[in-house]
CSV table of C-alpha atoms and ligand atoms in Angstrom, one decimal:
chain,number,residue,atom,x,y,z
A,1,UNK,CA,35.8,6.4,-6.1
A,2,UNK,CA,32.5,5.6,-5.0
A,3,UNK,CA,29.4,7.5,-6.0
A,4,UNK,CA,28.0,9.5,-3.0
A,5,UNK,CA,24.2,9.7,-3.1
A,6,UNK,CA,22.8,13.2,-3.4
A,7,UNK,CA,20.5,13.0,-0.2
A,8,UNK,CA,23.9,12.2,1.9
A,9,UNK,CA,25.6,15.8,0.1
A,10,UNK,CA,23.0,17.8,0.7
A,11,UNK,CA,22.8,16.8,4.5
A,12,UNK,CA,26.2,17.6,4.9
A,13,UNK,CA,26.9,20.8,7.2
A,14,UNK,CA,30.2,21.5,5.5
A,15,UNK,CA,31.7,21.9,2.2
A,16,UNK,CA,33.5,19.0,0.7
A,17,UNK,CA,36.2,18.1,-1.8
A,18,UNK,CA,36.5,15.1,-4.1
A,19,UNK,CA,32.6,14.2,-4.4
A,20,UNK,CA,31.6,12.1,-7.0
A,21,UNK,CA,27.8,12.1,-8.2
A,22,UNK,CA,26.2,9.7,-10.3
A,23,UNK,CA,22.5,10.8,-11.8
A,24,UNK,CA,20.6,11.6,-14.3
A,25,UNK,CA,20.2,15.6,-15.9
A,26,UNK,CA,17.0,16.7,-14.9
A,27,UNK,CA,17.2,20.0,-16.9
A,28,UNK,CA,19.9,22.2,-17.9
A,29,UNK,CA,20.8,26.2,-18.2
A,30,UNK,CA,23.2,27.3,-20.5
A,31,UNK,CA,25.2,31.0,-19.1
A,32,UNK,CA,28.0,32.3,-21.3
A,33,UNK,CA,30.9,29.9,-19.5
A,34,UNK,CA,28.8,27.8,-17.8
A,35,UNK,CA,26.5,25.2,-17.9
A,36,UNK,CA,23.9,24.5,-14.7
A,37,UNK,CA,23.1,21.2,-14.9
A,38,UNK,CA,20.3,20.0,-12.3
A,39,UNK,CA,21.2,16.4,-11.4
A,40,UNK,CA,18.9,13.5,-9.7
A,41,UNK,CA,19.8,10.2,-8.5
A,42,UNK,CA,17.0,9.0,-7.0
A,43,UNK,CA,17.6,9.3,-3.6
A,44,UNK,CA,15.7,12.1,-2.8
A,45,UNK,CA,13.5,14.9,-4.1
A,46,UNK,CA,15.7,17.8,-4.5
A,47,UNK,CA,18.4,17.6,-6.9
A,48,UNK,CA,22.0,18.7,-6.9
A,49,UNK,CA,23.2,21.9,-8.6
A,50,UNK,CA,26.2,21.2,-11.0
A,51,UNK,CA,28.5,24.1,-12.5
A,52,UNK,CA,30.3,22.7,-15.1
A,53,UNK,CA,32.6,25.7,-17.0
A,54,UNK,CA,34.4,26.1,-20.7
A,55,UNK,CA,37.5,24.6,-19.2
A,56,UNK,CA,36.0,21.0,-19.3
A,57,UNK,CA,37.3,19.3,-21.8
A,58,UNK,CA,33.8,18.1,-23.4
A,59,UNK,CA,32.2,21.2,-22.4
A,60,UNK,CA,30.3,21.5,-25.9
A,61,UNK,CA,29.1,18.0,-25.6
A,62,UNK,CA,27.8,18.5,-21.8
A,63,UNK,CA,26.2,22.0,-23.1
A,64,UNK,CA,23.8,19.5,-25.7
A,65,UNK,CA,23.4,17.0,-22.7
A,66,UNK,CA,19.5,16.7,-23.3
A,67,UNK,CA,17.1,15.4,-20.4
A,68,UNK,CA,17.0,12.0,-18.8
A,69,UNK,CA,20.9,11.9,-20.1
A,70,UNK,CA,23.3,10.1,-17.4
A,71,UNK,CA,26.7,11.5,-16.0
A,72,UNK,CA,29.0,11.3,-13.5
A,73,UNK,CA,30.3,14.4,-12.2
A,74,UNK,CA,33.7,14.7,-10.1
A,75,UNK,CA,34.3,17.8,-8.1
A,76,UNK,CA,33.9,19.7,-5.4
A,77,UNK,CA,30.6,20.8,-3.3
A,78,UNK,CA,30.6,24.4,-2.1
A,79,UNK,CA,27.7,26.7,-1.1
A,80,UNK,CA,25.8,27.9,-3.6
A,81,UNK,CA,25.1,31.9,-4.3
A,82,UNK,CA,22.0,31.1,-6.3
A,83,UNK,CA,18.4,31.0,-4.6
A,84,UNK,CA,17.0,27.6,-4.0
A,85,UNK,CA,19.8,25.5,-3.4
A,86,UNK,CA,22.5,25.3,-0.2
A,87,UNK,CA,25.3,23.4,-2.1
A,88,UNK,CA,26.3,23.4,-5.5
A,89,UNK,CA,29.2,21.2,-7.1
A,90,UNK,CA,31.9,22.8,-9.5
A,91,UNK,CA,32.5,19.7,-12.0
A,92,UNK,CA,36.5,19.1,-12.7
A,93,UNK,CA,35.6,16.5,-14.8
A,94,UNK,CA,32.0,15.3,-15.9
A,95,UNK,CA,31.8,12.0,-17.7
A,96,UNK,CA,28.6,11.5,-19.9
A,97,UNK,CA,27.4,7.9,-19.3
A,98,UNK,CA,24.5,7.8,-22.0
A,99,UNK,CA,22.4,10.3,-23.7
A,100,UNK,CA,18.7,10.0,-23.6
A,101,UNK,CA,17.4,10.6,-27.2
A,102,UNK,CA,15.2,13.7,-27.5
A,103,UNK,CA,12.1,11.8,-27.4
A,104,UNK,CA,12.5,11.1,-23.7
A,105,UNK,CA,8.4,11.5,-22.7
A,106,UNK,CA,9.6,13.2,-19.8
A,107,UNK,CA,10.5,17.1,-20.7
A,108,UNK,CA,9.7,19.5,-17.8
A,109,UNK,CA,6.2,20.2,-18.6
A,110,UNK,CA,3.7,18.4,-16.1
A,111,UNK,CA,2.0,15.5,-17.1
A,112,UNK,CA,-1.0,14.1,-16.5
A,113,UNK,CA,-1.7,10.9,-14.0
A,114,UNK,CA,-3.3,8.8,-16.8
A,115,UNK,CA,-0.6,9.8,-19.5
A,116,UNK,CA,2.2,8.8,-17.0
A,117,UNK,CA,0.3,5.2,-16.1
A,118,UNK,CA,0.9,4.2,-19.7
A,119,UNK,CA,4.5,4.8,-19.0
A,120,UNK,CA,4.7,3.0,-15.9
A,121,UNK,CA,8.3,2.4,-16.4
A,122,UNK,CA,9.5,5.9,-16.8
A,123,UNK,CA,7.2,7.3,-13.9
A,124,UNK,CA,9.3,6.7,-11.0
A,125,UNK,CA,11.6,9.4,-12.7
A,126,UNK,CA,9.2,12.1,-12.1
A,127,UNK,CA,9.3,13.6,-8.9
A,128,UNK,CA,5.8,12.4,-7.8
A,129,UNK,CA,6.0,9.3,-8.3
A,130,UNK,CA,10.0,8.9,-7.3
A,131,UNK,CA,8.4,10.3,-3.8
A,132,UNK,CA,6.0,7.9,-3.8
A,133,UNK,CA,7.8,5.4,-4.2
A,134,UNK,CA,10.0,6.4,-1.6
A,135,UNK,CA,7.3,6.6,0.9
A,136,UNK,CA,6.3,3.4,-0.1
A,137,UNK,CA,9.8,1.9,1.0
A,138,UNK,CA,10.1,3.6,4.2
A,139,UNK,CA,6.2,2.4,5.4
A,140,UNK,CA,7.2,-1.4,4.2
A,141,UNK,CA,10.0,-0.9,6.5
A,142,UNK,CA,8.2,0.6,9.2
A,143,UNK,CA,5.9,-2.1,9.1
A,144,UNK,CA,8.2,-5.3,9.8
A,145,UNK,CA,9.7,-2.6,12.8
A,146,UNK,CA,7.0,-2.3,14.0
A,147,UNK,CA,5.8,-6.0,14.4
A,148,UNK,CA,9.4,-7.2,15.6
A,149,UNK,CA,10.0,-4.9,17.7
A,150,UNK,CA,6.3,-6.1,19.5
A,151,UNK,CA,7.8,-9.5,19.1
A,152,UNK,CA,5.4,-10.9,16.2
A,153,UNK,CA,6.9,-13.5,14.0
A,154,UNK,CA,6.8,-12.7,10.3
A,155,UNK,CA,4.9,-15.8,8.2
A,156,UNK,CA,5.2,-16.3,4.9
A,157,UNK,CA,1.6,-17.7,4.0
A,158,UNK,CA,1.4,-19.2,0.2
A,159,UNK,CA,0.4,-17.5,-2.7
A,160,UNK,CA,-1.0,-20.5,-4.3
A,161,UNK,CA,-3.5,-22.1,-2.7
A,162,UNK,CA,-5.8,-25.1,-2.9
A,163,UNK,CA,-8.5,-23.4,-0.4
A,164,UNK,CA,-11.0,-21.0,-2.1
A,165,UNK,CA,-13.2,-20.1,0.7
A,166,UNK,CA,-12.2,-17.5,2.9
A,167,UNK,CA,-15.1,-15.8,0.4
A,168,UNK,CA,-13.0,-12.9,0.5
A,169,UNK,CA,-13.3,-12.2,-3.1
A,170,UNK,CA,-13.2,-13.6,-6.3
A,171,UNK,CA,-10.6,-16.0,-7.4
A,172,UNK,CA,-7.8,-15.6,-10.1
A,173,UNK,CA,-7.7,-19.9,-11.0
A,174,UNK,CA,-3.9,-21.2,-12.0
A,175,UNK,CA,-3.3,-23.8,-14.0
A,176,UNK,CA,-0.8,-26.1,-15.6
A,177,UNK,CA,-3.5,-27.2,-18.3
A,178,UNK,CA,-3.4,-27.0,-22.0
A,179,UNK,CA,-6.6,-24.7,-22.1
A,180,UNK,CA,-7.0,-25.1,-26.0
A,181,UNK,CA,-7.4,-28.9,-25.0
A,182,UNK,CA,-7.9,-29.7,-21.5
A,183,UNK,CA,-8.4,-33.5,-20.2
A,184,UNK,CA,-11.9,-34.0,-19.7
A,185,UNK,CA,-14.2,-36.4,-17.8
A,186,UNK,CA,-17.7,-36.7,-18.5
A,187,UNK,CA,-17.6,-33.5,-20.1
A,188,UNK,CA,-15.9,-31.8,-17.2
A,189,UNK,CA,-12.0,-30.5,-16.9
A,190,UNK,CA,-10.3,-33.1,-14.9
A,191,UNK,CA,-8.3,-31.4,-12.5
A,192,UNK,CA,-6.8,-34.7,-11.3
A,193,UNK,CA,-4.4,-33.9,-14.3
A,194,UNK,CA,-3.5,-30.7,-13.5
A,195,UNK,CA,-0.2,-29.8,-11.7
A,196,UNK,CA,-1.5,-29.8,-8.4
A,197,UNK,CA,-4.1,-32.6,-8.7
A,198,UNK,CA,-6.9,-30.5,-8.1
A,199,UNK,CA,-8.1,-26.9,-8.9
A,200,UNK,CA,-5.7,-24.1,-7.5
A,201,UNK,CA,-5.6,-20.2,-7.0
A,202,UNK,CA,-3.9,-17.1,-6.1
A,203,UNK,CA,-4.5,-16.4,-2.7
A,204,UNK,CA,-6.8,-13.8,-1.8
A,205,UNK,CA,-5.5,-13.5,2.0
A,206,UNK,CA,-3.2,-15.2,3.9
A,207,UNK,CA,-5.4,-15.0,7.2
A,208,UNK,CA,-6.3,-18.8,7.4
A,209,UNK,CA,-2.5,-20.0,7.2
A,210,UNK,CA,-1.3,-17.0,9.6
A,211,UNK,CA,-4.4,-18.3,12.3
A,212,UNK,CA,-2.3,-21.6,12.2
A,213,UNK,CA,0.7,-20.0,13.0
A,214,UNK,CA,-0.5,-17.2,15.5
A,215,UNK,CA,-2.3,-20.9,17.0
A,216,UNK,CA,1.6,-21.9,17.8
A,217,UNK,CA,3.7,-18.6,17.8
A,218,UNK,CA,1.1,-16.4,19.5
A,219,UNK,CA,1.3,-13.0,17.7
A,220,UNK,CA,2.4,-13.6,13.7
A,221,UNK,CA,1.8,-11.3,10.7
A,222,UNK,CA,2.3,-11.8,7.2
A,223,UNK,CA,2.9,-8.8,4.4
A,224,UNK,CA,2.7,-10.1,1.1
A,225,UNK,CA,0.5,-9.7,-2.6
A,226,UNK,CA,-2.8,-10.8,-2.5
A,227,UNK,CA,-5.2,-11.2,-5.6
A,228,UNK,CA,-8.4,-10.5,-6.5
A,229,UNK,CA,-10.8,-10.9,-9.4
A,230,UNK,CA,-13.3,-8.6,-9.0
A,231,UNK,CA,-14.3,-7.0,-11.9
A,232,UNK,CA,-14.8,-3.1,-10.0
A,233,UNK,CA,-12.8,-0.9,-11.7
A,234,UNK,CA,-12.8,1.6,-8.9
A,235,UNK,CA,-10.4,3.9,-7.7
A,236,UNK,CA,-9.7,2.1,-4.5
A,237,UNK,CA,-9.3,-1.8,-5.9
A,238,UNK,CA,-6.6,-3.6,-7.8
A,239,UNK,CA,-6.3,-7.4,-8.7
A,240,UNK,CA,-3.0,-7.4,-7.3
A,241,UNK,CA,-2.5,-5.5,-3.6
A,242,UNK,CA,-0.2,-5.8,-0.8
A,243,UNK,CA,-1.7,-6.9,2.4
A,244,UNK,CA,-0.5,-6.6,6.0
A,245,UNK,CA,-2.1,-9.5,8.4
A,246,UNK,CA,-1.3,-9.6,12.0
A,247,UNK,CA,-2.9,-12.4,13.9
A,248,UNK,CA,-2.6,-12.6,17.6
A,249,UNK,CA,-3.4,-15.6,19.9
A,250,UNK,CA,-5.3,-15.0,23.4
A,251,UNK,CA,-6.9,-11.5,22.2
A,252,UNK,CA,-10.3,-10.8,21.3
A,253,UNK,CA,-11.9,-8.0,19.2
A,254,UNK,CA,-10.9,-5.1,21.6
A,255,UNK,CA,-7.5,-6.2,21.5
A,256,UNK,CA,-7.6,-6.3,17.7
A,257,UNK,CA,-9.0,-2.9,17.7
A,258,UNK,CA,-6.3,-1.8,20.0
A,259,UNK,CA,-3.8,-2.7,17.7
A,260,UNK,CA,-5.2,-1.6,14.7
A,261,UNK,CA,-5.3,1.8,15.8
A,262,UNK,CA,-1.8,1.6,17.5
A,263,UNK,CA,-0.7,0.4,13.9
A,264,UNK,CA,-2.3,2.9,11.7
A,265,UNK,CA,-1.6,5.9,14.3
A,266,UNK,CA,2.0,4.9,14.2
A,267,UNK,CA,2.4,4.2,10.6
A,268,UNK,CA,1.6,8.0,9.8
A,269,UNK,CA,3.5,9.2,12.3
A,270,UNK,CA,6.3,7.2,11.0
A,271,UNK,CA,6.2,9.0,7.8
A,272,UNK,CA,5.8,12.3,9.6
A,273,UNK,CA,9.2,12.0,11.1
A,274,UNK,CA,11.4,10.3,8.2
A,275,UNK,CA,9.4,11.3,5.4
A,276,UNK,CA,9.0,15.0,5.4
A,277,UNK,CA,10.7,16.5,2.1
A,278,UNK,CA,8.6,14.0,0.1
A,279,UNK,CA,5.6,14.3,1.8
A,280,UNK,CA,5.8,18.3,1.6
A,281,UNK,CA,5.4,17.5,-2.3
A,282,UNK,CA,2.0,16.0,-2.2
A,283,UNK,CA,1.2,18.6,0.3
A,284,UNK,CA,1.7,21.2,-1.8
A,285,UNK,CA,1.0,19.7,-5.3
A,286,UNK,CA,-1.8,16.9,-4.8
A,287,UNK,CA,-4.0,17.7,-1.4
A,288,UNK,CA,-3.8,21.0,0.1
A,289,UNK,CA,-5.4,19.4,3.6
A,290,UNK,CA,-2.8,16.5,3.8
A,291,UNK,CA,-0.7,17.4,6.8
A,292,UNK,CA,-3.8,18.4,8.7
A,293,UNK,CA,-5.1,14.9,7.9
A,294,UNK,CA,-2.2,13.1,8.8
A,295,UNK,CA,-1.6,15.4,12.0
A,296,UNK,CA,-5.2,14.3,12.7
A,297,UNK,CA,-4.7,10.7,12.2
A,298,UNK,CA,-1.7,10.6,13.9
A,299,UNK,CA,-2.6,12.5,17.2
A,300,UNK,CA,-6.5,11.6,17.7
A,301,UNK,CA,-7.8,8.3,19.3
A,302,UNK,CA,-9.8,7.0,16.5
A,303,UNK,CA,-13.8,6.9,17.5
A,304,UNK,CA,-15.5,2.9,17.7
A,305,UNK,CA,-19.1,2.7,17.1
A,306,UNK,CA,-20.8,-0.3,16.4
A,307,UNK,CA,-22.8,-0.8,13.2
A,308,UNK,CA,-26.2,-0.5,14.5
A,309,UNK,CA,-25.1,3.1,15.8
A,310,UNK,CA,-23.5,4.1,12.5
A,311,UNK,CA,-26.9,3.2,10.7
A,312,UNK,CA,-28.6,5.4,13.3
A,313,UNK,CA,-26.1,8.3,12.6
A,314,UNK,CA,-26.5,7.4,8.5
A,315,UNK,CA,-30.4,7.3,9.0
A,316,UNK,CA,-30.2,11.1,11.0
A,317,UNK,CA,-27.9,12.4,9.0
A,318,UNK,CA,-30.4,14.1,6.5
A,319,UNK,CA,-28.2,13.5,3.6
A,320,UNK,CA,-28.9,11.8,0.3
A,321,UNK,CA,-27.2,8.5,-0.2
A,322,UNK,CA,-27.4,6.6,-3.4
A,323,UNK,CA,-28.1,3.4,-1.2
A,324,UNK,CA,-30.6,3.3,1.6
A,325,UNK,CA,-29.2,1.6,4.9
A,326,UNK,CA,-30.8,-0.7,6.9
A,327,UNK,CA,-29.8,-3.7,9.5
A,328,UNK,CA,-28.1,-6.3,7.1
A,329,UNK,CA,-27.1,-3.9,4.5
A,330,UNK,CA,-23.3,-3.1,3.6
A,331,UNK,CA,-22.4,-0.1,4.1
A,332,UNK,CA,-21.3,1.7,0.8
A,333,UNK,CA,-17.5,3.8,0.8
A,334,UNK,CA,-20.6,7.0,0.6
A,335,UNK,CA,-21.6,5.9,3.7
A,336,UNK,CA,-17.9,5.0,5.1
A,337,UNK,CA,-16.6,8.5,4.2
A,338,UNK,CA,-19.8,10.7,5.4
A,339,UNK,CA,-19.1,9.1,8.7
A,340,UNK,CA,-15.1,9.4,8.5
A,341,UNK,CA,-15.0,12.8,6.6
A,342,UNK,CA,-18.3,14.6,7.5
A,343,UNK,CA,-19.4,13.2,10.7
A,344,UNK,CA,-16.4,12.5,12.9
A,345,UNK,CA,-14.2,13.9,10.6
A,346,UNK,CA,-11.6,11.6,11.6
A,347,UNK,CA,-10.6,7.8,11.4
A,348,UNK,CA,-13.6,5.6,12.6
A,349,UNK,CA,-14.0,1.8,14.0
A,350,UNK,CA,-17.2,0.2,13.2
A,351,UNK,CA,-17.7,-3.2,15.0
A,352,UNK,CA,-20.3,-6.0,15.4
A,353,UNK,CA,-21.7,-6.1,11.6
A,354,UNK,CA,-24.8,-8.2,11.0
A,355,UNK,CA,-23.5,-12.2,10.5
A,356,UNK,CA,-25.5,-12.5,7.4
A,357,UNK,CA,-22.7,-9.9,5.9
A,358,UNK,CA,-19.5,-11.5,7.2
A,359,UNK,CA,-17.2,-14.6,6.2
A,360,UNK,CA,-18.0,-18.1,8.2
A,361,UNK,CA,-14.5,-17.4,10.5
A,362,UNK,CA,-15.7,-14.4,12.2
A,363,UNK,CA,-16.8,-15.0,15.8
A,364,UNK,CA,-20.5,-15.1,16.4
A,365,UNK,CA,-21.6,-12.4,19.4
A,366,UNK,CA,-24.1,-13.4,21.9
A,367,UNK,CA,-26.9,-11.8,20.5
A,368,UNK,CA,-26.6,-14.4,17.7
A,369,UNK,CA,-27.2,-11.4,15.0
A,370,UNK,CA,-23.8,-9.8,14.7
A,371,UNK,CA,-20.4,-11.2,14.3
A,372,UNK,CA,-17.1,-10.1,16.3
A,373,UNK,CA,-15.9,-7.9,13.1
A,374,UNK,CA,-14.5,-4.5,12.8
A,375,UNK,CA,-13.2,-2.0,9.7
A,376,UNK,CA,-11.2,1.1,10.2
A,377,UNK,CA,-12.4,3.8,8.2
A,378,UNK,CA,-10.1,6.8,7.0
A,379,UNK,CA,-10.9,10.2,5.3
A,380,UNK,CA,-10.7,10.0,1.8
A,381,UNK,CA,-10.3,6.0,1.7
A,382,UNK,CA,-12.6,4.8,3.4
A,383,UNK,CA,-12.0,1.5,4.9
A,384,UNK,CA,-8.5,0.6,5.1
A,385,UNK,CA,-8.6,-2.1,7.9
A,386,UNK,CA,-11.0,-5.3,8.2
A,387,UNK,CA,-10.6,-7.9,10.8
A,388,UNK,CA,-12.0,-9.9,13.3
A,389,UNK,CA,-12.0,-12.1,16.2
A,390,UNK,CA,-11.9,-15.6,15.0
A,391,UNK,CA,-14.7,-17.9,16.0
A,392,UNK,CA,-12.7,-21.0,17.9
A,393,UNK,CA,-15.9,-22.8,19.0
A,394,UNK,CA,-15.5,-25.8,16.6
A,395,UNK,CA,-19.3,-26.4,16.5
A,396,UNK,CA,-20.4,-22.5,16.0
A,397,UNK,CA,-17.7,-22.5,13.3
A,398,UNK,CA,-19.2,-25.7,11.4
A,399,UNK,CA,-22.4,-24.3,11.7
A,400,UNK,CA,-21.6,-21.3,9.9
A,401,UNK,CA,-19.2,-22.6,7.6
A,402,UNK,CA,-22.8,-24.9,6.6
A,403,UNK,CA,-24.9,-21.6,6.6
A,404,UNK,CA,-22.1,-19.7,4.2
A,405,UNK,CA,-21.6,-23.0,2.1
A,406,UNK,CA,-18.2,-23.4,2.9
A,407,UNK,CA,-17.4,-27.2,2.6
A,408,UNK,CA,-15.6,-28.5,5.8
A,409,UNK,CA,-13.5,-31.4,4.0
A,410,UNK,CA,-11.7,-28.5,2.4
A,411,UNK,CA,-10.7,-26.8,5.6
A,412,UNK,CA,-10.3,-30.3,7.6
A,413,UNK,CA,-6.5,-28.5,8.4
A,414,UNK,CA,-8.5,-25.3,10.0
A,415,UNK,CA,-11.0,-27.0,11.7
A,416,UNK,CA,-8.3,-29.2,13.4
A,417,UNK,CA,-7.0,-25.8,14.9
A,418,UNK,CA,-10.5,-25.8,16.8
A,419,UNK,CA,-10.0,-29.3,18.1
A,420,UNK,CA,-6.7,-29.3,19.6
A,421,UNK,CA,-5.9,-26.1,21.6
A,422,UNK,CA,-8.2,-23.7,20.4
A,423,UNK,CA,-8.0,-20.1,21.8
A,424,UNK,CA,-9.7,-16.6,21.1
A,425,UNK,CA,-7.7,-15.1,18.5
A,426,UNK,CA,-8.3,-12.1,16.5
A,427,UNK,CA,-6.7,-10.5,13.4
A,428,UNK,CA,-7.2,-7.8,10.6
A,429,UNK,CA,-5.8,-7.0,7.0
A,430,UNK,CA,-4.6,-3.5,5.9
A,431,UNK,CA,-4.7,-2.9,2.7
A,432,UNK,CA,-1.0,-1.4,1.9
A,433,UNK,CA,-1.7,0.4,-0.9
A,434,UNK,CA,-4.8,2.0,0.7
A,435,UNK,CA,-1.9,3.3,3.7
A,436,UNK,CA,-0.2,5.1,0.8
A,437,UNK,CA,-3.0,6.6,-0.7
A,438,UNK,CA,-3.8,7.9,2.3
A,439,UNK,CA,-0.1,9.2,3.7
A,440,UNK,CA,0.3,10.8,0.1
A,441,UNK,CA,-3.1,12.2,-0.8
A,442,UNK,CA,-3.0,10.3,-3.9
A,443,UNK,CA,-6.4,9.4,-5.1
A,444,UNK,CA,-6.1,6.2,-7.4
A,445,UNK,CA,-4.8,3.3,-6.5
A,446,UNK,CA,-3.1,2.8,-9.5
A,447,UNK,CA,-0.5,5.5,-8.5
A,448,UNK,CA,0.8,4.1,-5.6
A,449,UNK,CA,1.9,0.7,-6.8
A,450,UNK,CA,4.7,0.2,-9.0
A,451,UNK,CA,3.0,-1.7,-12.1
A,452,UNK,CA,-0.6,-1.9,-11.1
A,453,UNK,CA,-2.8,-4.9,-12.5
A,454,UNK,CA,-6.6,-3.7,-13.0
A,455,UNK,CA,-9.3,-4.8,-15.1
A,456,UNK,CA,-8.2,-5.2,-19.0
A,457,UNK,CA,-4.3,-3.9,-17.7
A,458,UNK,CA,-1.1,-6.0,-17.6
A,459,UNK,CA,1.1,-4.4,-19.6
A,460,UNK,CA,4.8,-4.2,-17.9
B,1,LIG,O1,-11.4,-6.6,4.1
B,1,LIG,P1,-10.5,-7.7,3.5
B,1,LIG,O2,-11.3,-8.2,2.1
B,1,LIG,O3,-10.1,-8.9,4.5
B,1,LIG,C1,-9.5,-9.9,4.4
B,1,LIG,O4,-9.3,-10.1,3.5
B,1,LIG,C2,-9.5,-10.4,5.7
B,1,LIG,N1,-8.6,-11.6,5.6
B,1,LIG,C3,-8.3,-10.0,6.5
B,1,LIG,C4,-7.6,-10.5,8.1
B,1,LIG,O5,-8.6,-10.2,8.8
B,1,LIG,N2,-6.6,-11.2,8.2
B,1,LIG,O6,-9.2,-6.8,3.2
B,1,LIG,C5,-8.7,-6.2,3.8
B,1,LIG,C6,-8.1,-4.9,3.3
B,1,LIG,C7,-9.2,-4.0,3.4
B,1,LIG,O7,-9.5,-3.7,4.4
B,1,LIG,C8,-8.8,-2.9,2.3
B,1,LIG,O8,-7.8,-2.0,2.8
B,1,LIG,C9,-7.6,-3.8,1.5
B,1,LIG,O9,-7.8,-5.3,2.4
B,1,LIG,N3,-8.2,-4.3,0.1
B,1,LIG,C10,-8.1,-4.2,-1.2
B,1,LIG,N4,-7.3,-3.3,-1.5
B,1,LIG,C11,-6.7,-2.9,-2.7
B,1,LIG,N5,-7.5,-3.5,-4.0
B,1,LIG,C12,-8.5,-4.6,-3.5
B,1,LIG,N6,-9.1,-5.1,-4.3
B,1,LIG,C13,-8.4,-4.7,-1.8
B,1,LIG,N7,-9.2,-5.4,-1.2
B,1,LIG,C14,-9.0,-5.4,0.2
B,2,LIG,MG1,-13.3,-5.6,4.0
């Protein structure tokens, strides 16, 4: 007989004979002739209560079962007379699959997030992390569904890349050379002897390659890991994170902002509709304002303000910031959060940033001073999306490369796209972990990715 997952059993509207469940012991409570075992199999937040009675051949062993042990229970599912659960399973047999040692670290008490990070291999067994990673899975699916239903093609852009010029962040270099004794020519490392015959890196973004496919297939998206060696030890930056990057041909910045808004609101709505039970844990224990925030994101149109207007709002605010702002300064998280949390109290899209702040590929506006860039800013997180209309004019693009120090010879293929059938096109990147932070209320990026990679941390 195949096991039934607990999520399926708990959804049943009638009693069942012959059920088989397999899972792990969360807690156990003994009465005189019974043992009540809370079993969880990871399929949902709730446990199912198993009632084992003294008639079982291995009742004595069951009464000693430790938290974390694995069991298989066959029996019947009946309404539970006890409080807190609708159904319980009366065991006809309970096979102990394995016994967890009593040094199992996840005993009943609450643990800090910091401690749980040191046992990232076990933390998905806790209620909170189980819920977070089920939500992460559901939203991954929702992302694919969103784009596939709209006719976008999923493109697998490379993770190893020879272009190091997007300017999106610090690079991790990849090499097969012997670092103890690398080949050298005139004192310099000779990369012609390296695996690819030239330096290679882990990608910081799939955008430039995605653009090539947008200019062939029209509407495309990527969804994969990206890597940045920024040594910023913040709660919002990881060295390895997942990014979703749609790219659309024949679209301008306004279309791009429309897609970004629709996308974020769709994903938050999807979570509200499909992850209710798991979200309830976060609303109760992590962030009491979570449901209000999510309802706001799902239902309110995002406010759109040009960068210069955002500056004016900040300068009029009377608020003290650690960094002053004037035209040409980058908005810091403190500014972004002031705008989204205090001033507008909802998501904001800031657009038309100074050209000096932004990479070469963003389209120069008619004023010559700004580029058609946009960032989506949400409460608690700050920037969740960064995107732009791309510079489709070959001469302007070359000028911008010269201005920003990007060697055109490395990007000959990118320039080709502006020579053969160039069209206006736009796209953006959504930081997937930041989306999960928004949806769960979890405040540290280390706690929304299974095995976080941050400066000094690559255990597991
Ligand atoms: O704003 P970014 O750097 O944009 C790009 O990389 C563009 N190539 C995207 C595009 O237009 N196709 O990064 C996009 C998003 C940010 O808004 C943020 O949510 C997330 O990626 N992000 C990070 N998330 C976690 N850790 C980091 N170190 C991140 N850096 C960026
Ligand atoms: Mg950005």
